[in-house]
């Protein structure tokens, strides 16, 4: 393939450019390029199973495929790519980031204690940028638990005994 071959007489040469195992269901074929002096190069096909499809060839020569002897070979490619774990780590971090960004709500809860003489003022606030109804329900539960703990009977007397 790709080797220039001159025919006897020296005024005609050709190059076998390509082998096609089955060209449009007609069987094996060779593509040949003619190299005639003072003429443009021509490409033509020679079919093994259909020599009757042979039309006039450059230089008046006729080509015929007598036998095709396949050569079998196999190749083995070994590859080492040390960057693959880094790429997979980045991919996993990106997926986790997408999950955090799109499926979890950013919620904030503030509690402020202010001393007002003998009393203490407790302020409880919160915000969420997503799923506000769910956050309101959870905020109400947190507020009720905090309120129950602060107003539980006997709580103040237990703390005073522990301090003494």
Short mmCIF file of N, CA and C in Angstrom, two decimals, residues 9-98:
data_model
loop_
_atom_site.label_atom_id
_atom_site.label_comp_id
_atom_site.label_asym_id
_atom_site.label_seq_id
_atom_site.Cartn_x
_atom_site.Cartn_y
_atom_site.Cartn_z
N UNK A 9 8.13 -1.08 -19.53
CA UNK A 9 8.03 -0.05 -20.56
C UNK A 9 8.31 1.31 -19.97
N UNK A 10 8.10 1.47 -18.67
CA UNK A 10 8.46 2.69 -17.96
C UNK A 10 7.58 3.90 -18.19
N UNK A 11 6.51 3.77 -18.97
CA UNK A 11 5.68 4.95 -19.20
C UNK A 11 4.37 4.92 -18.38
N UNK A 12 4.22 3.95 -17.50
CA UNK A 12 3.02 3.90 -16.66
C UNK A 12 3.40 3.37 -15.28
N UNK A 13 2.84 4.03 -14.25
CA UNK A 13 3.06 3.59 -12.87
C UNK A 13 1.73 3.72 -12.12
N UNK A 14 1.61 2.99 -11.05
CA UNK A 14 0.40 3.08 -10.23
C UNK A 14 0.77 2.93 -8.76
N UNK A 15 -0.17 3.35 -7.92
CA UNK A 15 -0.01 3.24 -6.46
C UNK A 15 -1.29 2.62 -5.91
N UNK A 16 -1.13 1.57 -5.14
CA UNK A 16 -2.26 0.95 -4.45
C UNK A 16 -2.54 1.82 -3.22
N UNK A 17 -3.66 2.55 -3.22
CA UNK A 17 -3.90 3.53 -2.15
C UNK A 17 -4.76 3.02 -1.00
N UNK A 18 -5.66 2.07 -1.29
CA UNK A 18 -6.56 1.65 -0.22
C UNK A 18 -7.17 0.30 -0.52
N UNK A 19 -7.41 -0.47 0.56
CA UNK A 19 -8.14 -1.74 0.45
C UNK A 19 -9.44 -1.59 1.22
N UNK A 20 -10.54 -2.00 0.60
CA UNK A 20 -11.85 -1.94 1.25
C UNK A 20 -12.38 -3.37 1.31
N UNK A 21 -12.62 -3.93 2.51
CA UNK A 21 -13.06 -5.33 2.63
C UNK A 21 -14.39 -5.61 1.94
N UNK A 22 -15.31 -4.62 1.94
CA UNK A 22 -16.60 -4.83 1.28
C UNK A 22 -17.10 -3.46 0.85
N UNK A 23 -17.04 -3.20 -0.44
CA UNK A 23 -17.45 -1.89 -0.94
C UNK A 23 -18.90 -1.97 -1.41
N UNK A 24 -19.78 -1.40 -0.68
CA UNK A 24 -21.22 -1.32 -0.99
C UNK A 24 -21.82 -2.69 -1.32
N UNK A 25 -21.42 -3.70 -0.59
CA UNK A 25 -21.98 -5.04 -0.76
C UNK A 25 -21.46 -5.79 -1.98
N UNK A 26 -20.46 -5.27 -2.66
CA UNK A 26 -19.93 -5.91 -3.87
C UNK A 26 -18.69 -6.74 -3.60
N UNK A 27 -18.26 -6.81 -2.37
CA UNK A 27 -17.08 -7.61 -2.03
C UNK A 27 -15.84 -6.75 -1.90
N UNK A 28 -14.68 -7.42 -1.77
CA UNK A 28 -13.44 -6.69 -1.57
C UNK A 28 -13.03 -5.89 -2.81
N UNK A 29 -12.38 -4.75 -2.55
CA UNK A 29 -11.94 -3.90 -3.65
C UNK A 29 -10.66 -3.17 -3.26
N UNK A 30 -9.89 -2.83 -4.29
CA UNK A 30 -8.69 -2.03 -4.11
C UNK A 30 -8.89 -0.71 -4.83
N UNK A 31 -8.45 0.38 -4.20
CA UNK A 31 -8.44 1.66 -4.88
C UNK A 31 -7.02 1.88 -5.40
N UNK A 32 -6.93 2.22 -6.68
CA UNK A 32 -5.63 2.39 -7.33
C UNK A 32 -5.56 3.79 -7.93
N UNK A 33 -4.39 4.41 -7.81
CA UNK A 33 -4.17 5.72 -8.43
C UNK A 33 -3.16 5.54 -9.56
N UNK A 34 -3.54 5.99 -10.76
CA UNK A 34 -2.63 5.87 -11.92
C UNK A 34 -1.72 7.09 -11.96
N UNK A 35 -0.48 6.84 -12.35
CA UNK A 35 0.52 7.91 -12.43
C UNK A 35 1.10 7.93 -13.85
N UNK A 36 0.31 8.39 -14.80
CA UNK A 36 0.78 8.48 -16.18
C UNK A 36 1.46 9.82 -16.37
N UNK A 37 2.59 9.82 -17.08
CA UNK A 37 3.25 11.11 -17.33
C UNK A 37 2.38 12.01 -18.20
N UNK A 38 2.42 13.29 -17.92
CA UNK A 38 1.70 14.33 -18.66
C UNK A 38 0.18 14.17 -18.60
N UNK A 39 -0.32 13.47 -17.61
CA UNK A 39 -1.78 13.34 -17.44
C UNK A 39 -2.09 13.50 -15.96
N UNK A 40 -3.29 13.99 -15.63
CA UNK A 40 -3.64 14.08 -14.20
C UNK A 40 -3.80 12.68 -13.59
N UNK A 41 -3.52 12.59 -12.31
CA UNK A 41 -3.65 11.30 -11.61
C UNK A 41 -5.13 10.92 -11.54
N UNK A 42 -5.40 9.64 -11.78
CA UNK A 42 -6.77 9.14 -11.73
C UNK A 42 -6.87 8.04 -10.68
N UNK A 43 -8.00 8.03 -9.96
CA UNK A 43 -8.29 6.97 -8.99
C UNK A 43 -9.38 6.07 -9.56
N UNK A 44 -9.21 4.77 -9.38
CA UNK A 44 -10.24 3.83 -9.81
C UNK A 44 -10.23 2.62 -8.88
N UNK A 45 -11.31 1.86 -8.93
CA UNK A 45 -11.46 0.67 -8.08
C UNK A 45 -11.36 -0.60 -8.92
N UNK A 46 -10.76 -1.62 -8.33
CA UNK A 46 -10.72 -2.95 -8.92
C UNK A 46 -11.40 -3.89 -7.93
N UNK A 47 -12.52 -4.52 -8.37
CA UNK A 47 -13.29 -5.39 -7.49
C UNK A 47 -12.91 -6.85 -7.74
N UNK A 48 -12.74 -7.61 -6.67
CA UNK A 48 -12.36 -9.02 -6.82
C UNK A 48 -13.52 -9.85 -7.36
N UNK A 49 -14.72 -9.67 -6.85
CA UNK A 49 -15.86 -10.52 -7.20
C UNK A 49 -16.59 -10.07 -8.47
N UNK A 50 -16.27 -8.90 -8.99
CA UNK A 50 -16.99 -8.38 -10.16
C UNK A 50 -16.00 -7.80 -11.18
N UNK A 51 -15.23 -8.67 -11.83
CA UNK A 51 -14.29 -8.15 -12.83
C UNK A 51 -15.01 -7.56 -14.04
N UNK A 52 -16.29 -7.93 -14.23
CA UNK A 52 -17.05 -7.40 -15.38
C UNK A 52 -17.33 -5.91 -15.22
N UNK A 53 -17.20 -5.39 -14.01
CA UNK A 53 -17.45 -3.96 -13.78
C UNK A 53 -16.23 -3.13 -14.18
N UNK A 54 -15.25 -3.78 -14.71
CA UNK A 54 -14.02 -3.12 -15.12
C UNK A 54 -14.30 -2.31 -16.38
N UNK A 55 -14.06 -1.02 -16.31
CA UNK A 55 -14.17 -0.21 -17.52
C UNK A 55 -12.75 0.09 -18.02
N UNK A 56 -12.63 0.89 -19.01
CA UNK A 56 -11.30 1.17 -19.58
C UNK A 56 -10.45 1.86 -18.53
N UNK A 57 -9.27 1.34 -18.31
CA UNK A 57 -8.36 1.88 -17.30
C UNK A 57 -7.29 2.73 -17.98
N UNK A 58 -6.70 3.63 -17.21
CA UNK A 58 -5.63 4.46 -17.78
C UNK A 58 -4.49 3.61 -18.32
N UNK A 59 -3.93 4.03 -19.41
CA UNK A 59 -2.80 3.32 -20.02
C UNK A 59 -3.22 2.06 -20.76
N UNK A 60 -4.51 1.77 -20.81
CA UNK A 60 -4.99 0.59 -21.50
C UNK A 60 -4.75 -0.71 -20.75
N UNK A 61 -4.34 -0.64 -19.52
CA UNK A 61 -4.09 -1.84 -18.73
C UNK A 61 -5.36 -2.30 -18.04
N UNK A 62 -5.45 -3.62 -17.85
CA UNK A 62 -6.58 -4.18 -17.10
C UNK A 62 -6.01 -4.81 -15.84
N UNK A 63 -6.69 -4.57 -14.72
CA UNK A 63 -6.25 -5.10 -13.43
C UNK A 63 -7.25 -6.14 -12.96
N UNK A 64 -6.74 -7.20 -12.34
CA UNK A 64 -7.60 -8.25 -11.82
C UNK A 64 -7.03 -8.70 -10.48
N UNK A 65 -7.93 -8.89 -9.51
CA UNK A 65 -7.52 -9.37 -8.19
C UNK A 65 -7.64 -10.89 -8.21
N UNK A 66 -6.51 -11.58 -8.08
CA UNK A 66 -6.54 -13.04 -8.10
C UNK A 66 -6.78 -13.62 -6.72
N UNK A 67 -6.10 -13.09 -5.73
CA UNK A 67 -6.18 -13.68 -4.40
C UNK A 67 -5.88 -12.60 -3.36
N UNK A 68 -6.61 -12.68 -2.26
CA UNK A 68 -6.34 -11.80 -1.12
C UNK A 68 -5.97 -12.68 0.05
N UNK A 69 -4.78 -12.50 0.56
CA UNK A 69 -4.31 -13.28 1.71
C UNK A 69 -4.27 -12.32 2.91
N UNK A 70 -5.20 -12.50 3.82
CA UNK A 70 -5.22 -11.58 4.97
C UNK A 70 -4.09 -11.89 5.94
N UNK A 71 -3.57 -10.87 6.54
CA UNK A 71 -2.59 -11.02 7.61
C UNK A 71 -3.27 -10.57 8.89
N UNK A 72 -3.27 -11.44 9.85
CA UNK A 72 -3.93 -11.13 11.12
C UNK A 72 -2.89 -10.66 12.12
N UNK A 73 -3.24 -9.67 12.85
CA UNK A 73 -2.35 -9.17 13.89
C UNK A 73 -3.22 -8.59 15.00
N UNK A 74 -2.62 -8.45 16.13
CA UNK A 74 -3.34 -7.82 17.24
C UNK A 74 -2.38 -6.84 17.90
N UNK A 75 -2.94 -5.90 18.56
CA UNK A 75 -2.14 -4.89 19.25
C UNK A 75 -2.57 -4.80 20.69
N UNK A 76 -1.64 -4.48 21.52
CA UNK A 76 -1.92 -4.31 22.93
C UNK A 76 -1.43 -2.94 23.33
N UNK A 77 -2.31 -2.18 23.91
CA UNK A 77 -1.94 -0.84 24.34
C UNK A 77 -2.05 -0.77 25.85
N UNK A 78 -0.97 -0.35 26.49
CA UNK A 78 -0.94 -0.20 27.94
C UNK A 78 -0.84 1.29 28.22
N UNK A 79 -1.64 1.74 29.14
CA UNK A 79 -1.69 3.16 29.41
C UNK A 79 -1.68 3.40 30.91
N UNK A 80 -0.92 4.38 31.34
CA UNK A 80 -0.92 4.79 32.74
C UNK A 80 -1.26 6.26 32.76
N UNK A 81 -2.30 6.59 33.48
CA UNK A 81 -2.73 7.98 33.56
C UNK A 81 -2.84 8.36 35.03
N UNK A 82 -1.81 8.99 35.59
CA UNK A 82 -1.82 9.29 37.02
C UNK A 82 -2.82 10.38 37.42
N UNK A 83 -3.40 11.09 36.47
CA UNK A 83 -4.32 12.16 36.82
C UNK A 83 -5.76 11.73 37.01
N UNK A 84 -6.06 10.47 36.75
CA UNK A 84 -7.45 9.99 36.82
C UNK A 84 -8.04 10.15 38.23
N UNK A 85 -7.34 9.76 39.31
CA UNK A 85 -7.93 9.94 40.64
C UNK A 85 -8.25 11.40 40.95
N UNK A 86 -7.41 12.31 40.48
CA UNK A 86 -7.67 13.73 40.71
C UNK A 86 -8.93 14.18 39.97
N UNK A 87 -9.11 13.70 38.76
CA UNK A 87 -10.31 14.05 37.98
C UNK A 87 -11.56 13.50 38.66
N UNK A 88 -11.52 12.24 39.12
CA UNK A 88 -12.68 11.65 39.79
C UNK A 88 -12.97 12.37 41.11
N UNK A 89 -11.94 12.76 41.84
CA UNK A 89 -12.15 13.51 43.08
C UNK A 89 -12.85 14.83 42.78
N UNK A 90 -12.39 15.52 41.75
CA UNK A 90 -13.04 16.78 41.36
C UNK A 90 -14.48 16.57 40.94
N UNK A 91 -14.74 15.50 40.24
CA UNK A 91 -16.11 15.20 39.79
C UNK A 91 -17.02 14.94 40.99
N UNK A 92 -16.53 14.15 41.94
CA UNK A 92 -17.33 13.84 43.13
C UNK A 92 -17.58 15.10 43.93
N UNK A 93 -16.57 15.94 44.11
CA UNK A 93 -16.75 17.20 44.84
C UNK A 93 -17.76 18.10 44.13
N UNK A 94 -17.73 18.11 42.82
CA UNK A 94 -18.66 18.93 42.07
C UNK A 94 -20.10 18.42 42.25
N UNK A 95 -20.30 17.11 42.21
CA UNK A 95 -21.64 16.54 42.41
C UNK A 95 -22.14 16.85 43.82
N UNK A 96 -21.27 16.70 44.82
CA UNK A 96 -21.66 17.03 46.20
C UNK A 96 -22.01 18.51 46.30
N UNK A 97 -21.23 19.36 45.65
CA UNK A 97 -21.52 20.79 45.66
C UNK A 97 -22.86 21.11 45.02
N UNK A 98 -23.16 20.46 43.90
CA UNK A 98 -24.46 20.66 43.26
C UNK A 98 -25.59 20.24 44.19
#
